[in-house]
């Protein structure tokens, strides 16, 4: 049967870049999301409020657009995005993919999309995850030999601003953006960029939580660190956090005295200092973490490494060898 | 390789909280961050 992925992505990430579609090019800001595989942008057919305040693709204004005659539904938690499929030229700077299949949104849920700073999503996970079996943008880039190497990598700035939050490198790795060696881990399930989490440590003590194996999804479309609910209590206790309606609150004054947390992946120990996992919003400090009740597909505890983690580790995604590499960010 | 500069906007969560709709949204959709990854047989 067809695997339909209900992307109930809550899109709390907020890093995005520019693409264009059509001839002449129509520009869009998209979330480059390693946690999904569809490419879609709002269209002039869309009458939802979420489309009013975003750029919209106008098929009749593109001389190279061809309608696909199919539509599919990408479900995003609080509602579904209905997209009509079509083909047109996708451009990302010097990269050009002709006849790239993409979605033109017909209907979008106000929440969360009305509040998004980006217009659409460019999914960068595996083709098997694409709703409607549509061709992925990365697949088109590979097929039309638009990438110097079958690799892409992300650098997220530790001090992001609206103008500069980081960089996506399509077709390679930039040694100026990281330090030391890259630790590679094989993808364990070719739907997402999912790797084995060998161990989790708080300070110097390695917990036994992953002694039977854990999985971690590397997801640029998620902002926080997601930890299995069953371990959350212990983590809050170890990090001196209290649950409030605003999240897991900690005393800002204690931030620097808190322990590092570390993830064992690909034989390396990838540590996060407290300055990475404590968010300080106008003097109110919370842990950049949330819990999940759901395990990975094979039943092992599932963690999600979102932007909070990716700011500390430059991350490379090797499509040829289905592996993910991590190195401390420059 | 092609370098795409990424902008960093406010997270959607922050904007929805500022608009006073976040709690209701999360309650309504029984939010779980991993729901995104639960492929369902079509």
mmCIF file of C-alpha atoms in Angstrom:
data_model
loop_
_atom_site.group_PDB
_atom_site.id
_atom_site.type_symbol
_atom_site.label_atom_id
_atom_site.label_comp_id
_atom_site.label_asym_id
_atom_site.label_seq_id
_atom_site.Cartn_x
_atom_site.Cartn_y
_atom_site.Cartn_z
ATOM 1 C CA UNK A 1 0.000 0.000 0.000
ATOM 2 C CA UNK A 2 1.045 3.538 -0.425
ATOM 3 C CA UNK A 3 2.691 5.107 2.555
ATOM 4 C CA UNK A 4 1.001 8.416 3.122
ATOM 5 C CA UNK A 5 2.898 10.521 5.523
ATOM 6 C CA UNK A 6 0.635 12.801 7.557
ATOM 7 C CA UNK A 7 3.174 15.554 8.009
ATOM 8 C CA UNK A 8 1.784 16.975 11.194
ATOM 9 C CA UNK A 9 4.731 19.245 11.220
ATOM 10 C CA UNK A 10 4.189 22.130 13.580
ATOM 11 C CA UNK A 11 6.810 24.075 11.850
ATOM 12 C CA UNK A 12 8.067 25.865 14.870
ATOM 13 C CA UNK A 13 11.384 26.288 13.146
ATOM 14 C CA UNK A 14 12.014 29.638 11.588
ATOM 15 C CA UNK A 15 14.992 29.379 9.236
ATOM 16 C CA UNK A 16 14.229 29.909 5.577
ATOM 17 C CA UNK A 17 15.782 30.813 2.249
ATOM 18 C CA UNK A 18 14.793 31.960 -1.214
ATOM 19 C CA UNK A 19 13.832 29.877 -4.227
ATOM 20 C CA UNK A 20 12.043 30.785 -7.421
ATOM 21 C CA UNK A 21 9.624 28.850 -9.601
ATOM 22 C CA UNK A 22 8.506 29.513 -13.177
ATOM 23 C CA UNK A 23 9.524 31.671 -16.125
ATOM 24 C CA UNK A 24 9.861 34.546 -15.458
ATOM 25 C CA UNK A 25 10.909 33.439 -11.925
ATOM 26 C CA UNK A 26 8.375 33.912 -9.116
ATOM 27 C CA UNK A 27 10.189 34.172 -5.752
ATOM 28 C CA UNK A 28 9.311 32.383 -2.496
ATOM 29 C CA UNK A 29 10.769 32.020 0.974
ATOM 30 C CA UNK A 30 10.742 28.359 1.952
ATOM 31 C CA UNK A 31 11.575 26.320 5.011
ATOM 32 C CA UNK A 32 14.270 23.808 4.001
ATOM 33 C CA UNK A 33 12.886 20.897 5.972
ATOM 34 C CA UNK A 34 14.869 17.663 6.424
ATOM 35 C CA UNK A 35 11.803 16.229 8.193
ATOM 36 C CA UNK A 36 9.534 16.075 5.123
ATOM 37 C CA UNK A 37 9.838 15.500 1.372
ATOM 38 C CA UNK A 38 7.273 17.640 -0.439
ATOM 39 C CA UNK A 39 7.897 20.950 -2.190
ATOM 40 C CA UNK A 40 4.931 23.290 -2.192
ATOM 41 C CA UNK A 41 4.211 27.022 -2.265
ATOM 42 C CA UNK A 42 1.003 29.054 -1.901
ATOM 43 C CA UNK A 43 -0.894 29.655 -5.157
ATOM 44 C CA UNK A 44 -3.272 32.313 -6.433
ATOM 45 C CA UNK A 45 -6.018 29.655 -6.301
ATOM 46 C CA UNK A 46 -5.706 29.582 -2.501
ATOM 47 C CA UNK A 47 -8.360 31.655 -0.696
ATOM 48 C CA UNK A 48 -7.269 30.776 2.872
ATOM 49 C CA UNK A 49 -6.201 33.636 5.192
ATOM 50 C CA UNK A 50 -2.772 31.970 5.421
ATOM 51 C CA UNK A 51 -2.322 32.653 1.713
ATOM 52 C CA UNK A 52 -3.287 36.342 1.946
ATOM 53 C CA UNK A 53 -0.085 37.276 3.750
ATOM 54 C CA UNK A 54 2.311 35.142 1.711
ATOM 55 C CA UNK A 55 3.721 35.148 -1.833
ATOM 56 C CA UNK A 56 1.527 33.168 -4.238
ATOM 57 C CA UNK A 57 2.443 31.275 -7.415
ATOM 58 C CA UNK A 58 0.469 32.428 -10.462
ATOM 59 C CA UNK A 59 0.450 29.576 -13.032
ATOM 60 C CA UNK A 60 -0.800 31.789 -15.869
ATOM 61 C CA UNK A 61 2.192 34.083 -15.410
ATOM 62 C CA UNK A 62 4.684 31.299 -16.101
ATOM 63 C CA UNK A 63 5.417 30.237 -19.679
ATOM 64 C CA UNK A 64 6.891 26.926 -18.523
ATOM 65 C CA UNK A 65 4.172 25.768 -16.134
ATOM 66 C CA UNK A 66 2.265 22.543 -16.834
ATOM 67 C CA UNK A 67 -0.624 21.419 -14.624
ATOM 68 C CA UNK A 68 -0.409 17.939 -13.183
ATOM 69 C CA UNK A 69 -4.120 17.260 -12.983
ATOM 70 C CA UNK A 70 -3.590 15.570 -9.606
ATOM 71 C CA UNK A 71 -3.941 16.879 -6.092
ATOM 72 C CA UNK A 72 -3.044 15.495 -2.716
ATOM 73 C CA UNK A 73 -3.366 16.408 0.907
ATOM 74 C CA UNK A 74 -0.453 17.024 3.182
ATOM 75 C CA UNK A 75 -1.810 16.931 6.700
ATOM 76 C CA UNK A 76 -0.178 19.304 9.120
ATOM 77 C CA UNK A 77 -1.638 18.509 12.524
ATOM 78 C CA UNK A 78 -4.282 21.169 12.967
ATOM 79 C CA UNK A 79 -5.525 20.828 9.420
ATOM 80 C CA UNK A 80 -4.435 19.811 5.991
ATOM 81 C CA UNK A 81 -2.771 21.619 3.160
ATOM 82 C CA UNK A 82 -4.454 20.687 -0.082
ATOM 83 C CA UNK A 83 -2.052 21.016 -2.964
ATOM 84 C CA UNK A 84 -2.574 20.676 -6.700
ATOM 85 C CA UNK A 85 0.461 19.204 -8.411
ATOM 86 C CA UNK A 86 2.156 20.796 -11.380
ATOM 87 C CA UNK A 87 5.551 21.074 -13.067
ATOM 88 C CA UNK A 88 7.725 24.074 -13.634
ATOM 89 C CA UNK A 89 11.314 25.287 -13.473
ATOM 90 C CA UNK A 90 12.759 25.449 -9.966
ATOM 91 C CA UNK A 91 15.722 27.761 -9.387
ATOM 92 C CA UNK A 92 17.867 28.053 -6.289
ATOM 93 C CA UNK A 93 20.599 30.554 -7.165
ATOM 94 C CA UNK A 94 22.658 28.877 -9.935
ATOM 95 C CA UNK A 95 20.766 25.578 -9.595
ATOM 96 C CA UNK A 96 18.050 25.068 -12.224
ATOM 97 C CA UNK A 97 15.741 22.068 -12.319
ATOM 98 C CA UNK A 98 13.405 22.035 -15.298
ATOM 99 C CA UNK A 99 9.985 20.398 -15.046
ATOM 100 C CA UNK A 100 10.234 19.957 -11.273
ATOM 101 C CA UNK A 101 7.032 18.582 -9.796
ATOM 102 C CA UNK A 102 5.726 20.780 -6.987
ATOM 103 C CA UNK A 103 2.562 21.558 -5.053
ATOM 104 C CA UNK A 104 0.427 24.674 -5.478
ATOM 105 C CA UNK A 105 -1.522 25.120 -2.265
ATOM 106 C CA UNK A 106 -5.285 25.392 -2.698
ATOM 107 C CA UNK A 107 -6.121 25.523 0.991
ATOM 108 C CA UNK A 108 -3.946 26.045 4.108
ATOM 109 C CA UNK A 109 -4.830 25.961 7.834
ATOM 110 C CA UNK A 110 -4.573 29.439 9.327
ATOM 111 C CA UNK A 111 -2.661 27.953 12.213
ATOM 112 C CA UNK A 112 0.229 27.575 11.894
ATOM 113 C CA UNK A 113 0.770 28.927 8.388
ATOM 114 C CA UNK A 114 -0.683 32.422 8.817
ATOM 115 C CA UNK A 115 2.055 33.014 11.387
ATOM 116 C CA UNK A 116 4.930 31.594 9.353
ATOM 117 C CA UNK A 117 7.613 33.944 8.069
ATOM 118 C CA UNK A 118 8.087 31.584 5.149
ATOM 119 C CA UNK A 119 5.691 30.982 2.250
ATOM 120 C CA UNK A 120 6.137 27.272 1.577
ATOM 121 C CA UNK A 121 8.229 24.208 2.344
ATOM 122 C CA UNK A 122 10.993 22.466 0.450
ATOM 123 C CA UNK A 123 11.220 18.990 1.935
ATOM 124 C CA UNK A 124 14.690 17.368 1.979
ATOM 125 C CA UNK A 125 13.965 13.908 3.409
ATOM 126 C CA UNK A 126 13.815 10.705 1.336
ATOM 127 C CA UNK A 127 11.580 10.280 -1.747
ATOM 128 C CA UNK A 128 9.685 7.433 -0.061
ATOM 129 C CA UNK A 129 8.258 10.042 2.285
ATOM 130 C CA UNK A 130 6.828 12.307 -0.408
ATOM 131 C CA UNK A 131 3.039 12.489 -0.140
ATOM 132 C CA UNK A 132 1.441 11.539 -3.468
ATOM 133 C CA UNK A 133 4.705 9.940 -4.584
ATOM 134 C CA UNK A 134 5.755 13.280 -6.026
ATOM 135 C CA UNK A 135 9.290 13.813 -7.265
ATOM 136 C CA UNK A 136 11.448 15.568 -4.680
ATOM 137 C CA UNK A 137 13.414 18.733 -5.361
ATOM 138 C CA UNK A 138 16.667 17.036 -4.350
ATOM 139 C CA UNK A 139 15.820 14.155 -6.694
ATOM 140 C CA UNK A 140 15.430 16.650 -9.524
ATOM 141 C CA UNK A 141 18.739 18.318 -8.675
ATOM 142 C CA UNK A 142 20.525 14.958 -8.679
ATOM 143 C CA UNK A 143 18.838 13.774 -11.871
ATOM 144 C CA UNK A 144 19.708 16.959 -13.754
ATOM 145 C CA UNK A 145 23.247 16.973 -12.328
ATOM 146 C CA UNK A 146 22.802 20.306 -10.625
ATOM 147 C CA UNK A 147 24.806 19.326 -7.545
ATOM 148 C CA UNK A 148 28.612 19.169 -7.499
ATOM 149 C CA UNK A 149 28.294 16.282 -5.050
ATOM 150 C CA UNK A 150 25.264 14.340 -3.765
ATOM 151 C CA UNK A 151 25.595 16.087 -0.419
ATOM 152 C CA UNK A 152 23.975 19.048 1.297
ATOM 153 C CA UNK A 153 24.867 20.608 4.638
ATOM 154 C CA UNK A 154 23.473 23.103 7.122
ATOM 155 C CA UNK A 155 25.185 25.667 9.297
ATOM 156 C CA UNK A 156 22.968 27.471 11.833
ATOM 157 C CA UNK A 157 24.485 30.545 13.454
ATOM 158 C CA UNK A 158 24.700 30.574 17.241
ATOM 159 C CA UNK A 159 23.843 34.278 17.137
ATOM 160 C CA UNK A 160 21.162 34.361 14.438
ATOM 161 C CA UNK A 161 19.588 37.577 13.194
ATOM 162 C CA UNK A 162 16.711 38.030 10.778
ATOM 163 C CA UNK A 163 19.165 38.785 8.001
ATOM 164 C CA UNK A 164 21.558 35.923 8.781
ATOM 165 C CA UNK A 165 20.465 32.744 10.492
ATOM 166 C CA UNK A 166 22.902 30.383 8.822
ATOM 167 C CA UNK A 167 23.559 28.685 5.504
ATOM 168 C CA UNK A 168 22.444 25.747 3.447
ATOM 169 C CA UNK A 169 25.184 24.399 1.172
ATOM 170 C CA UNK A 170 23.731 22.464 -1.756
ATOM 171 C CA UNK A 171 26.233 20.101 -3.355
ATOM 172 C CA UNK A 172 28.967 20.023 -0.781
ATOM 173 C CA UNK A 173 30.535 20.690 2.584
ATOM 174 C CA UNK A 174 32.264 23.936 3.621
ATOM 175 C CA UNK A 175 35.263 23.321 5.942
ATOM 176 C CA UNK A 176 35.131 26.978 7.017
ATOM 177 C CA UNK A 177 31.839 26.317 8.782
ATOM 178 C CA UNK A 178 33.048 23.620 11.195
ATOM 179 C CA UNK A 179 36.025 22.514 13.281
ATOM 180 C CA UNK A 180 37.719 19.131 13.590
ATOM 181 C CA UNK A 181 36.552 15.960 11.894
ATOM 182 C CA UNK A 182 33.069 15.018 10.777
ATOM 183 C CA UNK A 183 31.597 12.036 12.643
ATOM 184 C CA UNK A 184 29.383 10.050 10.224
ATOM 185 C CA UNK A 185 26.437 7.864 11.198
ATOM 186 C CA UNK A 186 24.459 5.649 8.786
ATOM 187 C CA UNK A 187 20.777 6.402 8.221
ATOM 188 C CA UNK A 188 18.762 3.668 9.971
ATOM 189 C CA UNK A 189 15.441 4.216 8.160
ATOM 190 C CA UNK A 190 15.350 5.828 4.706
ATOM 191 C CA UNK A 191 12.288 7.945 5.277
ATOM 192 C CA UNK A 192 13.828 10.620 7.424
ATOM 193 C CA UNK A 193 17.401 11.475 8.241
ATOM 194 C CA UNK A 194 17.267 9.100 11.195
ATOM 195 C CA UNK A 195 20.379 7.758 12.918
ATOM 196 C CA UNK A 196 21.093 5.509 15.889
ATOM 197 C CA UNK A 197 21.611 7.320 19.188
ATOM 198 C CA UNK A 198 24.164 5.155 20.985
ATOM 199 C CA UNK A 199 24.060 6.919 24.345
ATOM 200 C CA UNK A 200 22.818 10.008 26.177
ATOM 201 C CA UNK A 201 24.828 11.595 28.997
ATOM 202 C CA UNK A 202 24.101 14.317 31.534
ATOM 203 C CA UNK A 203 27.339 15.804 32.812
ATOM 204 C CA UNK A 204 29.851 12.989 33.262
ATOM 205 C CA UNK A 205 27.301 10.260 33.809
ATOM 206 C CA UNK A 206 26.065 8.239 30.867
ATOM 207 C CA UNK A 207 22.417 7.247 31.339
ATOM 208 C CA UNK A 208 21.302 3.685 30.592
ATOM 209 C CA UNK A 209 18.339 4.970 28.570
ATOM 210 C CA UNK A 210 19.807 3.980 25.213
ATOM 211 C CA UNK A 211 21.408 0.720 26.302
ATOM 212 C CA UNK A 212 18.748 -1.103 24.231
ATOM 213 C CA UNK A 213 19.124 1.433 21.435
ATOM 214 C CA UNK A 214 17.577 4.810 20.666
ATOM 215 C CA UNK A 215 16.872 6.617 17.419
ATOM 216 C CA UNK A 216 17.335 10.302 16.568
ATOM 217 C CA UNK A 217 15.805 12.216 13.662
ATOM 218 C CA UNK A 218 17.807 15.190 12.409
ATOM 219 C CA UNK A 219 15.146 17.730 11.549
ATOM 220 C CA UNK A 220 15.792 21.294 10.393
ATOM 221 C CA UNK A 221 12.016 21.828 10.441
ATOM 222 C CA UNK A 222 11.877 21.494 14.230
ATOM 223 C CA UNK A 223 13.250 24.093 16.605
ATOM 224 C CA UNK A 224 13.560 22.316 19.946
ATOM 225 C CA UNK A 225 15.243 19.168 21.229
ATOM 226 C CA UNK A 226 12.626 16.468 21.635
ATOM 227 C CA UNK A 227 13.217 13.820 24.280
ATOM 228 C CA UNK A 228 11.217 10.631 25.036
ATOM 229 C CA UNK A 229 8.561 11.492 27.619
ATOM 230 C CA UNK A 230 9.634 8.649 29.909
ATOM 231 C CA UNK A 231 13.016 10.336 30.495
ATOM 232 C CA UNK A 232 11.787 13.908 30.759
ATOM 233 C CA UNK A 233 11.215 13.805 34.516
ATOM 234 C CA UNK A 234 14.804 12.694 35.150
ATOM 235 C CA UNK A 235 16.178 15.306 32.784
ATOM 236 C CA UNK A 236 14.185 18.097 34.456
ATOM 237 C CA UNK A 237 15.430 16.970 37.860
ATOM 238 C CA UNK A 238 19.061 16.731 36.721
ATOM 239 C CA UNK A 239 18.867 20.173 35.116
ATOM 240 C CA UNK A 240 16.923 21.826 37.946
ATOM 241 C CA UNK A 241 13.882 22.727 35.827
ATOM 242 C CA UNK A 242 10.234 23.268 36.840
ATOM 243 C CA UNK A 243 7.309 22.717 34.519
ATOM 244 C CA UNK A 244 5.293 25.932 33.951
ATOM 245 C CA UNK A 245 2.756 26.988 31.351
ATOM 246 C CA UNK A 246 5.640 28.566 29.463
ATOM 247 C CA UNK A 247 7.727 25.413 29.355
ATOM 248 C CA UNK A 248 10.436 23.978 31.613
ATOM 249 C CA UNK A 249 11.619 26.997 33.591
ATOM 250 C CA UNK A 250 15.124 27.334 35.073
ATOM 251 C CA UNK A 251 16.850 30.104 36.980
ATOM 252 C CA UNK A 252 18.787 32.176 34.420
ATOM 253 C CA UNK A 253 21.488 32.856 37.027
ATOM 254 C CA UNK A 254 22.259 29.121 37.215
ATOM 255 C CA UNK A 255 22.673 28.585 33.480
ATOM 256 C CA UNK A 256 26.452 28.419 33.448
ATOM 257 C CA UNK A 257 26.597 26.017 36.379
ATOM 258 C CA UNK A 258 24.383 23.455 34.691
ATOM 259 C CA UNK A 259 25.903 20.261 33.236
ATOM 260 C CA UNK A 260 26.522 19.611 29.556
ATOM 261 C CA UNK A 261 24.268 17.049 27.924
ATOM 262 C CA UNK A 262 25.782 14.781 25.282
ATOM 263 C CA UNK A 263 24.596 12.527 22.477
ATOM 264 C CA UNK A 264 26.661 9.526 21.397
ATOM 265 C CA UNK A 265 26.286 9.314 17.603
ATOM 266 C CA UNK A 266 28.588 7.720 15.029
ATOM 267 C CA UNK A 267 31.139 6.916 17.728
ATOM 268 C CA UNK A 268 31.451 10.593 18.713
ATOM 269 C CA UNK A 269 30.146 12.305 21.824
ATOM 270 C CA UNK A 270 28.276 15.421 20.698
ATOM 271 C CA UNK A 271 27.932 17.664 23.751
ATOM 272 C CA UNK A 272 25.621 20.642 24.218
ATOM 273 C CA UNK A 273 26.627 23.257 26.786
ATOM 274 C CA UNK A 274 23.837 24.759 28.909
ATOM 275 C CA UNK A 275 24.023 27.961 26.865
ATOM 276 C CA UNK A 276 22.813 25.849 23.934
ATOM 277 C CA UNK A 277 19.874 24.151 25.649
ATOM 278 C CA UNK A 278 18.664 27.020 27.837
ATOM 279 C CA UNK A 279 16.585 29.657 26.033
ATOM 280 C CA UNK A 280 16.592 33.113 27.605
ATOM 281 C CA UNK A 281 13.615 35.140 26.474
ATOM 282 C CA UNK A 282 13.675 38.617 28.062
ATOM 283 C CA UNK A 283 15.139 37.268 31.279
ATOM 284 C CA UNK A 284 12.805 34.257 31.434
ATOM 285 C CA UNK A 285 14.792 31.033 30.993
ATOM 286 C CA UNK A 286 13.419 27.691 29.834
ATOM 287 C CA UNK A 287 14.908 24.418 28.593
ATOM 288 C CA UNK A 288 14.821 24.202 24.791
ATOM 289 C CA UNK A 289 13.223 20.792 25.129
ATOM 290 C CA UNK A 290 9.883 19.090 24.796
ATOM 291 C CA UNK A 291 8.672 15.549 25.357
ATOM 292 C CA UNK A 292 7.214 12.985 22.994
ATOM 293 C CA UNK A 293 5.033 10.013 23.864
ATOM 294 C CA UNK A 294 5.643 8.256 20.553
ATOM 295 C CA UNK A 295 8.471 5.794 19.820
ATOM 296 C CA UNK A 296 10.306 5.386 16.526
ATOM 297 C CA UNK A 297 8.944 3.016 13.917
ATOM 298 C CA UNK A 298 10.903 0.109 15.400
ATOM 299 C CA UNK A 299 9.700 0.892 18.903
ATOM 300 C CA UNK A 300 12.951 2.370 20.209
ATOM 301 C CA UNK A 301 12.860 5.683 22.117
ATOM 302 C CA UNK A 302 12.871 8.535 19.589
ATOM 303 C CA UNK A 303 14.680 11.847 19.988
ATOM 304 C CA UNK A 304 14.523 14.773 17.587
ATOM 305 C CA UNK A 305 17.580 16.930 17.017
ATOM 306 C CA UNK A 306 16.185 20.315 15.967
ATOM 307 C CA UNK A 307 17.758 23.704 15.377
ATOM 308 C CA UNK A 308 18.841 23.971 19.045
ATOM 309 C CA UNK A 309 21.212 21.038 18.447
ATOM 310 C CA UNK A 310 22.070 21.998 14.871
ATOM 311 C CA UNK A 311 23.378 25.408 15.983
ATOM 312 C CA UNK A 312 26.193 23.602 17.804
ATOM 313 C CA UNK A 313 26.870 21.000 15.115
ATOM 314 C CA UNK A 314 27.379 21.645 11.433
ATOM 315 C CA UNK A 315 25.450 18.806 9.806
ATOM 316 C CA UNK A 316 26.061 17.132 6.451
ATOM 317 C CA UNK A 317 23.533 14.904 4.669
ATOM 318 C CA UNK A 318 25.151 12.420 2.288
ATOM 319 C CA UNK A 319 22.516 11.228 -0.193
ATOM 320 C CA UNK A 320 24.860 8.823 -2.011
ATOM 321 C CA UNK A 321 25.845 6.913 1.113
ATOM 322 C CA UNK A 322 22.700 7.572 3.209
ATOM 323 C CA UNK A 323 24.581 8.894 6.178
ATOM 324 C CA UNK A 324 24.592 12.035 8.339
ATOM 325 C CA UNK A 325 27.770 13.757 9.486
ATOM 326 C CA UNK A 326 28.277 16.050 12.472
ATOM 327 C CA UNK A 327 31.144 18.367 13.385
ATOM 328 C CA UNK A 328 31.347 21.205 15.926
ATOM 329 C CA UNK A 329 30.203 24.422 14.229
ATOM 330 C CA UNK A 330 32.765 27.117 13.599
ATOM 331 C CA UNK B 1 28.523 23.993 -4.192
ATOM 332 C CA UNK B 2 25.744 26.567 -3.916
ATOM 333 C CA UNK B 3 25.408 28.563 -0.699
ATOM 334 C CA UNK B 4 21.937 29.704 0.326
ATOM 335 C CA UNK B 5 21.810 32.256 3.110
ATOM 336 C CA UNK B 6 19.122 31.386 5.655
ATOM 337 C CA UNK B 7 17.098 34.061 7.384
ATOM 338 C CA UNK B 8 15.904 33.565 10.946
ATOM 339 C CA UNK B 9 12.402 34.782 11.632
ATOM 340 C CA UNK B 10 10.487 34.545 14.856
ATOM 341 C CA UNK B 11 9.428 30.956 15.522
ATOM 342 C CA UNK B 12 5.803 30.297 14.681
ATOM 343 C CA UNK B 13 5.272 29.274 18.282
ATOM 344 C CA UNK B 14 6.443 32.709 19.485
ATOM 345 C CA UNK B 15 4.216 34.512 16.998
ATOM 346 C CA UNK B 16 1.180 32.416 17.887
ATOM 347 C CA UNK B 17 1.858 32.965 21.590
ATOM 348 C CA UNK B 18 2.066 36.716 20.950
ATOM 349 C CA UNK B 19 -1.268 36.491 19.098
ATOM 350 C CA UNK B 20 -2.744 34.583 22.059
ATOM 351 C CA UNK B 21 -3.679 31.505 20.022
ATOM 352 C CA UNK B 22 -0.855 29.079 20.876
ATOM 353 C CA UNK B 23 -2.312 27.311 23.917
ATOM 354 C CA UNK B 24 -5.604 26.684 22.215
ATOM 355 C CA UNK B 25 -3.812 25.450 19.092
ATOM 356 C CA UNK B 26 -1.636 22.973 20.994
ATOM 357 C CA UNK B 27 -4.601 21.765 23.085
ATOM 358 C CA UNK B 28 -6.815 21.383 20.057
ATOM 359 C CA UNK B 29 -4.372 19.355 18.010
ATOM 360 C CA UNK B 30 -3.097 17.160 20.886
ATOM 361 C CA UNK B 31 0.382 18.258 19.928
ATOM 362 C CA UNK B 32 3.185 15.716 19.855
ATOM 363 C CA UNK B 33 6.405 16.639 18.008
ATOM 364 C CA UNK B 34 6.799 13.096 16.705
ATOM 365 C CA UNK B 35 3.365 12.940 15.099
ATOM 366 C CA UNK B 36 5.060 14.465 12.078
ATOM 367 C CA UNK B 37 6.941 11.203 11.547
ATOM 368 C CA UNK B 38 4.125 8.689 11.824
ATOM 369 C CA UNK B 39 3.635 7.450 8.240
ATOM 370 C CA UNK B 40 0.215 5.875 7.851
ATOM 371 C CA UNK B 41 -0.496 3.100 5.359
ATOM 372 C CA UNK B 42 -2.560 4.713 2.611
#
